[in-house]
Amino acid sequence: MPSGGYRQPSSPAPVSGPGALSKRTDGGPAQPVRVPSGGQYGDRQQLEQLQQAAPVAASPGGDVGTPEVVDPTASLIGFDAPTQQPDVPVTAGATLGDGPGPEALGLPNQPDEDMRRLIAYLPVFEHMANQPGSSKAARNLVRQLKGMA
């Protein structure tokens, strides 16, 4: 296998001519320009120019057909079907009833986490709550933040 040196281009034009005589040196467009119909005035020409400026490489298999449609309901379990987890109570994951509660998920208590972050802005919220016409919700937020601090 030779390395370096001149290599004969496999494309039709080894060198492009000037101006109106210019030709593509890469073998032409890799795929036909496809532009959807409709749209605003001038959109079609702009989309054609964009596709011609940077053509997409040809796919080895040509155009791809529509993908096979999979029924999303095929994996659902009906209400009348027998349980898939007989040892797990129906109330598992709920705050009340048998089984583990939400703490079994190991997630942080997000509202408390958010409230702790808001404590840094307490002076701003206090100023807002002290303004005339402030809402009860704003004043309650300040009270709740002060209770956590």
PDB file of C-alpha atoms in Angstrom:
ATOM      1  CA  MET A   1       0.000   0.000   0.000  1.00  0.00           C
ATOM      2  CA  PRO A   2       1.624   3.284  -1.084  1.00  0.00           C
ATOM      3  CA  SER A   3       1.958   6.085   1.416  1.00  0.00           C
ATOM      4  CA  GLY A   4       2.134   9.755   0.509  1.00  0.00           C
ATOM      5  CA  GLY A   5       2.550  11.149  -2.988  1.00  0.00           C
ATOM      6  CA  TYR A   6      -0.052  12.033  -5.597  1.00  0.00           C
ATOM      7  CA  ARG A   7      -3.337  10.213  -5.517  1.00  0.00           C
ATOM      8  CA  GLN A   8      -5.672  10.262  -8.488  1.00  0.00           C
ATOM      9  CA  PRO A   9      -9.093  11.549  -7.367  1.00  0.00           C
ATOM     10  CA  SER A  10     -11.908   9.073  -7.845  1.00  0.00           C
ATOM     11  CA  SER A  11     -14.395  11.903  -8.323  1.00  0.00           C
ATOM     12  CA  PRO A  12     -15.270  13.157 -11.823  1.00  0.00           C
ATOM     13  CA  ALA A  13     -13.420  16.505 -11.590  1.00  0.00           C
ATOM     14  CA  PRO A  14      -9.890  16.498 -10.120  1.00  0.00           C
ATOM     15  CA  VAL A  15      -9.785  20.318 -10.047  1.00  0.00           C
ATOM     16  CA  SER A  16     -12.646  22.787 -10.047  1.00  0.00           C
ATOM     17  CA  GLY A  17     -12.808  25.482 -12.710  1.00  0.00           C
ATOM     18  CA  PRO A  18     -13.322  29.173 -11.913  1.00  0.00           C
ATOM     19  CA  GLY A  19     -16.763  30.825 -11.529  1.00  0.00           C
ATOM     20  CA  ALA A  20     -19.416  29.493 -13.899  1.00  0.00           C
ATOM     21  CA  LEU A  21     -17.059  26.662 -14.957  1.00  0.00           C
ATOM     22  CA  SER A  22     -16.791  25.296 -11.423  1.00  0.00           C
ATOM     23  CA  LYS A  23     -17.709  21.665 -10.832  1.00  0.00           C
ATOM     24  CA  ARG A  24     -17.941  19.538  -7.742  1.00  0.00           C
ATOM     25  CA  THR A  25     -14.783  17.612  -6.953  1.00  0.00           C
ATOM     26  CA  ASP A  26     -16.345  15.258  -4.431  1.00  0.00           C
ATOM     27  CA  GLY A  27     -18.473  13.256  -6.846  1.00  0.00           C
ATOM     28  CA  GLY A  28     -21.729  15.181  -6.487  1.00  0.00           C
ATOM     29  CA  PRO A  29     -24.421  15.245  -3.878  1.00  0.00           C
ATOM     30  CA  ALA A  30     -24.616  12.197  -1.638  1.00  0.00           C
ATOM     31  CA  GLN A  31     -28.389  12.235  -1.587  1.00  0.00           C
ATOM     32  CA  PRO A  32     -31.099  14.193  -3.360  1.00  0.00           C
ATOM     33  CA  VAL A  33     -32.189  17.503  -1.878  1.00  0.00           C
ATOM     34  CA  ARG A  34     -35.508  17.045  -0.082  1.00  0.00           C
ATOM     35  CA  VAL A  35     -37.520  20.026   1.063  1.00  0.00           C
ATOM     36  CA  PRO A  36     -40.966  19.854   2.693  1.00  0.00           C
ATOM     37  CA  SER A  37     -43.810  21.764   1.115  1.00  0.00           C
ATOM     38  CA  GLY A  38     -45.548  24.638   2.871  1.00  0.00           C
ATOM     39  CA  GLY A  39     -43.910  27.028   5.288  1.00  0.00           C
ATOM     40  CA  GLN A  40     -43.161  30.728   5.044  1.00  0.00           C
ATOM     41  CA  TYR A  41     -42.226  32.536   1.839  1.00  0.00           C
ATOM     42  CA  GLY A  42     -38.551  31.921   1.050  1.00  0.00           C
ATOM     43  CA  ASP A  43     -38.156  28.964   3.421  1.00  0.00           C
ATOM     44  CA  ARG A  44     -37.959  26.424   0.603  1.00  0.00           C
ATOM     45  CA  GLN A  45     -35.042  28.166  -1.116  1.00  0.00           C
ATOM     46  CA  GLN A  46     -33.206  28.593   2.180  1.00  0.00           C
ATOM     47  CA  LEU A  47     -33.635  24.906   3.069  1.00  0.00           C
ATOM     48  CA  GLU A  48     -32.416  23.843  -0.397  1.00  0.00           C
ATOM     49  CA  GLN A  49     -29.317  26.025  -0.026  1.00  0.00           C
ATOM     50  CA  LEU A  50     -28.592  24.622   3.441  1.00  0.00           C
ATOM     51  CA  GLN A  51     -28.808  21.051   2.168  1.00  0.00           C
ATOM     52  CA  GLN A  52     -26.599  21.809  -0.829  1.00  0.00           C
ATOM     53  CA  ALA A  53     -24.009  23.554   1.335  1.00  0.00           C
ATOM     54  CA  ALA A  54     -23.542  20.564   3.640  1.00  0.00           C
ATOM     55  CA  PRO A  55     -25.008  17.436   2.045  1.00  0.00           C
ATOM     56  CA  VAL A  56     -25.750  14.433   4.205  1.00  0.00           C
ATOM     57  CA  ALA A  57     -23.750  11.298   3.454  1.00  0.00           C
ATOM     58  CA  ALA A  58     -25.578   8.605   1.548  1.00  0.00           C
ATOM     59  CA  SER A  59     -26.928   5.781   3.651  1.00  0.00           C
ATOM     60  CA  PRO A  60     -25.770   2.339   2.494  1.00  0.00           C
ATOM     61  CA  GLY A  61     -29.289   0.938   2.384  1.00  0.00           C
ATOM     62  CA  GLY A  62     -30.961   3.876   0.688  1.00  0.00           C
ATOM     63  CA  ASP A  63     -34.112   5.294   2.178  1.00  0.00           C
ATOM     64  CA  VAL A  64     -35.274   3.624   5.350  1.00  0.00           C
ATOM     65  CA  GLY A  65     -38.901   2.576   5.576  1.00  0.00           C
ATOM     66  CA  THR A  66     -41.193   3.248   8.478  1.00  0.00           C
ATOM     67  CA  PRO A  67     -40.142   1.506  11.696  1.00  0.00           C
ATOM     68  CA  GLU A  68     -42.103  -1.447  12.974  1.00  0.00           C
ATOM     69  CA  VAL A  69     -44.879  -0.249  15.261  1.00  0.00           C
ATOM     70  CA  VAL A  70     -44.831  -1.869  18.689  1.00  0.00           C
ATOM     71  CA  ASP A  71     -47.995  -1.965  20.755  1.00  0.00           C
ATOM     72  CA  PRO A  72     -47.227   0.036  23.945  1.00  0.00           C
ATOM     73  CA  THR A  73     -50.084  -1.674  25.799  1.00  0.00           C
ATOM     74  CA  ALA A  74     -48.650  -5.174  25.273  1.00  0.00           C
ATOM     75  CA  SER A  75     -46.683  -5.092  28.556  1.00  0.00           C
ATOM     76  CA  LEU A  76     -49.528  -3.687  30.686  1.00  0.00           C
ATOM     77  CA  ILE A  77     -51.150  -5.879  33.305  1.00  0.00           C
ATOM     78  CA  GLY A  78     -54.930  -5.741  33.474  1.00  0.00           C
ATOM     79  CA  PHE A  79     -56.919  -5.076  36.643  1.00  0.00           C
ATOM     80  CA  ASP A  80     -58.450  -8.537  36.459  1.00  0.00           C
ATOM     81  CA  ALA A  81     -55.056 -10.293  36.082  1.00  0.00           C
ATOM     82  CA  PRO A  82     -53.516 -12.117  39.055  1.00  0.00           C
ATOM     83  CA  THR A  83     -50.848 -10.204  40.980  1.00  0.00           C
ATOM     84  CA  GLN A  84     -47.262 -10.399  39.806  1.00  0.00           C
ATOM     85  CA  GLN A  85     -45.943  -9.781  43.367  1.00  0.00           C
ATOM     86  CA  PRO A  86     -48.026 -11.826  45.835  1.00  0.00           C
ATOM     87  CA  ASP A  87     -45.809 -11.027  48.869  1.00  0.00           C
ATOM     88  CA  VAL A  88     -46.030  -7.233  48.465  1.00  0.00           C
ATOM     89  CA  PRO A  89     -49.025  -5.464  50.068  1.00  0.00           C
ATOM     90  CA  VAL A  90     -51.070  -3.088  47.931  1.00  0.00           C
ATOM     91  CA  THR A  91     -50.169  -0.194  50.236  1.00  0.00           C
ATOM     92  CA  ALA A  92     -46.380  -0.669  49.787  1.00  0.00           C
ATOM     93  CA  GLY A  93     -44.782   2.707  49.056  1.00  0.00           C
ATOM     94  CA  ALA A  94     -47.695   4.673  50.526  1.00  0.00           C
ATOM     95  CA  THR A  95     -47.391   6.722  53.697  1.00  0.00           C
ATOM     96  CA  LEU A  96     -50.141   4.649  55.366  1.00  0.00           C
ATOM     97  CA  GLY A  97     -50.824   0.928  55.493  1.00  0.00           C
ATOM     98  CA  ASP A  98     -48.764  -2.236  55.423  1.00  0.00           C
ATOM     99  CA  GLY A  99     -45.382  -2.504  53.746  1.00  0.00           C
ATOM    100  CA  PRO A 100     -42.545  -0.037  53.395  1.00  0.00           C
ATOM    101  CA  GLY A 101     -43.347   3.654  53.064  1.00  0.00           C
ATOM    102  CA  PRO A 102     -41.801   6.241  50.735  1.00  0.00           C
ATOM    103  CA  GLU A 103     -38.565   6.126  52.769  1.00  0.00           C
ATOM    104  CA  ALA A 104     -37.836   2.729  51.161  1.00  0.00           C
ATOM    105  CA  LEU A 105     -37.051   4.554  47.930  1.00  0.00           C
ATOM    106  CA  GLY A 106     -34.051   6.238  49.576  1.00  0.00           C
ATOM    107  CA  LEU A 107     -34.875   9.609  48.056  1.00  0.00           C
ATOM    108  CA  PRO A 108     -34.246  12.836  49.975  1.00  0.00           C
ATOM    109  CA  ASN A 109     -37.320  14.660  51.175  1.00  0.00           C
ATOM    110  CA  GLN A 110     -37.301  17.122  48.283  1.00  0.00           C
ATOM    111  CA  PRO A 111     -39.606  19.773  49.792  1.00  0.00           C
ATOM    112  CA  ASP A 112     -37.434  19.954  52.923  1.00  0.00           C
ATOM    113  CA  GLU A 113     -34.281  20.094  50.797  1.00  0.00           C
ATOM    114  CA  ASP A 114     -35.702  22.963  48.737  1.00  0.00           C
ATOM    115  CA  MET A 115     -36.810  24.830  51.852  1.00  0.00           C
ATOM    116  CA  ARG A 116     -33.302  24.559  53.338  1.00  0.00           C
ATOM    117  CA  ARG A 117     -31.884  26.129  50.198  1.00  0.00           C
ATOM    118  CA  LEU A 118     -34.418  28.956  50.404  1.00  0.00           C
ATOM    119  CA  ILE A 119     -33.257  29.916  53.924  1.00  0.00           C
ATOM    120  CA  ALA A 120     -30.360  31.797  52.315  1.00  0.00           C
ATOM    121  CA  TYR A 121     -32.936  34.126  50.708  1.00  0.00           C
ATOM    122  CA  LEU A 122     -34.874  34.718  53.950  1.00  0.00           C
ATOM    123  CA  PRO A 123     -34.030  38.462  54.136  1.00  0.00           C
ATOM    124  CA  VAL A 124     -35.418  38.975  50.627  1.00  0.00           C
ATOM    125  CA  PHE A 125     -38.582  37.034  51.445  1.00  0.00           C
ATOM    126  CA  GLU A 126     -39.030  38.970  54.715  1.00  0.00           C
ATOM    127  CA  HIS A 127     -38.813  42.255  52.816  1.00  0.00           C
ATOM    128  CA  MET A 128     -41.373  40.959  50.297  1.00  0.00           C
ATOM    129  CA  ALA A 129     -43.733  39.763  53.044  1.00  0.00           C
ATOM    130  CA  ASN A 130     -43.538  43.130  54.853  1.00  0.00           C
ATOM    131  CA  GLN A 131     -44.684  45.104  51.798  1.00  0.00           C
ATOM    132  CA  PRO A 132     -48.241  46.475  51.742  1.00  0.00           C
ATOM    133  CA  GLY A 133     -50.542  44.126  49.850  1.00  0.00           C
ATOM    134  CA  SER A 134     -48.313  41.100  50.414  1.00  0.00           C
ATOM    135  CA  SER A 135     -50.155  37.784  50.185  1.00  0.00           C
ATOM    136  CA  LYS A 136     -50.812  35.385  53.033  1.00  0.00           C
ATOM    137  CA  ALA A 137     -48.804  32.781  51.137  1.00  0.00           C
ATOM    138  CA  ALA A 138     -45.723  35.039  51.187  1.00  0.00           C
ATOM    139  CA  ARG A 139     -46.058  35.624  54.925  1.00  0.00           C
ATOM    140  CA  ASN A 140     -46.591  31.882  55.540  1.00  0.00           C
ATOM    141  CA  LEU A 141     -43.480  31.074  53.506  1.00  0.00           C
ATOM    142  CA  VAL A 142     -41.440  33.437  55.705  1.00  0.00           C
ATOM    143  CA  ARG A 143     -42.873  31.852  58.861  1.00  0.00           C
ATOM    144  CA  GLN A 144     -42.091  28.373  57.577  1.00  0.00           C
ATOM    145  CA  LEU A 145     -38.504  29.340  56.679  1.00  0.00           C
ATOM    146  CA  LYS A 146     -37.980  30.988  60.077  1.00  0.00           C
ATOM    147  CA  GLY A 147     -39.246  27.801  61.746  1.00  0.00           C
ATOM    148  CA  MET A 148     -36.633  25.747  59.904  1.00  0.00           C
ATOM    149  CA  ALA A 149     -33.727  28.136  60.575  1.00  0.00           C
TER     150      ALA A 149
END
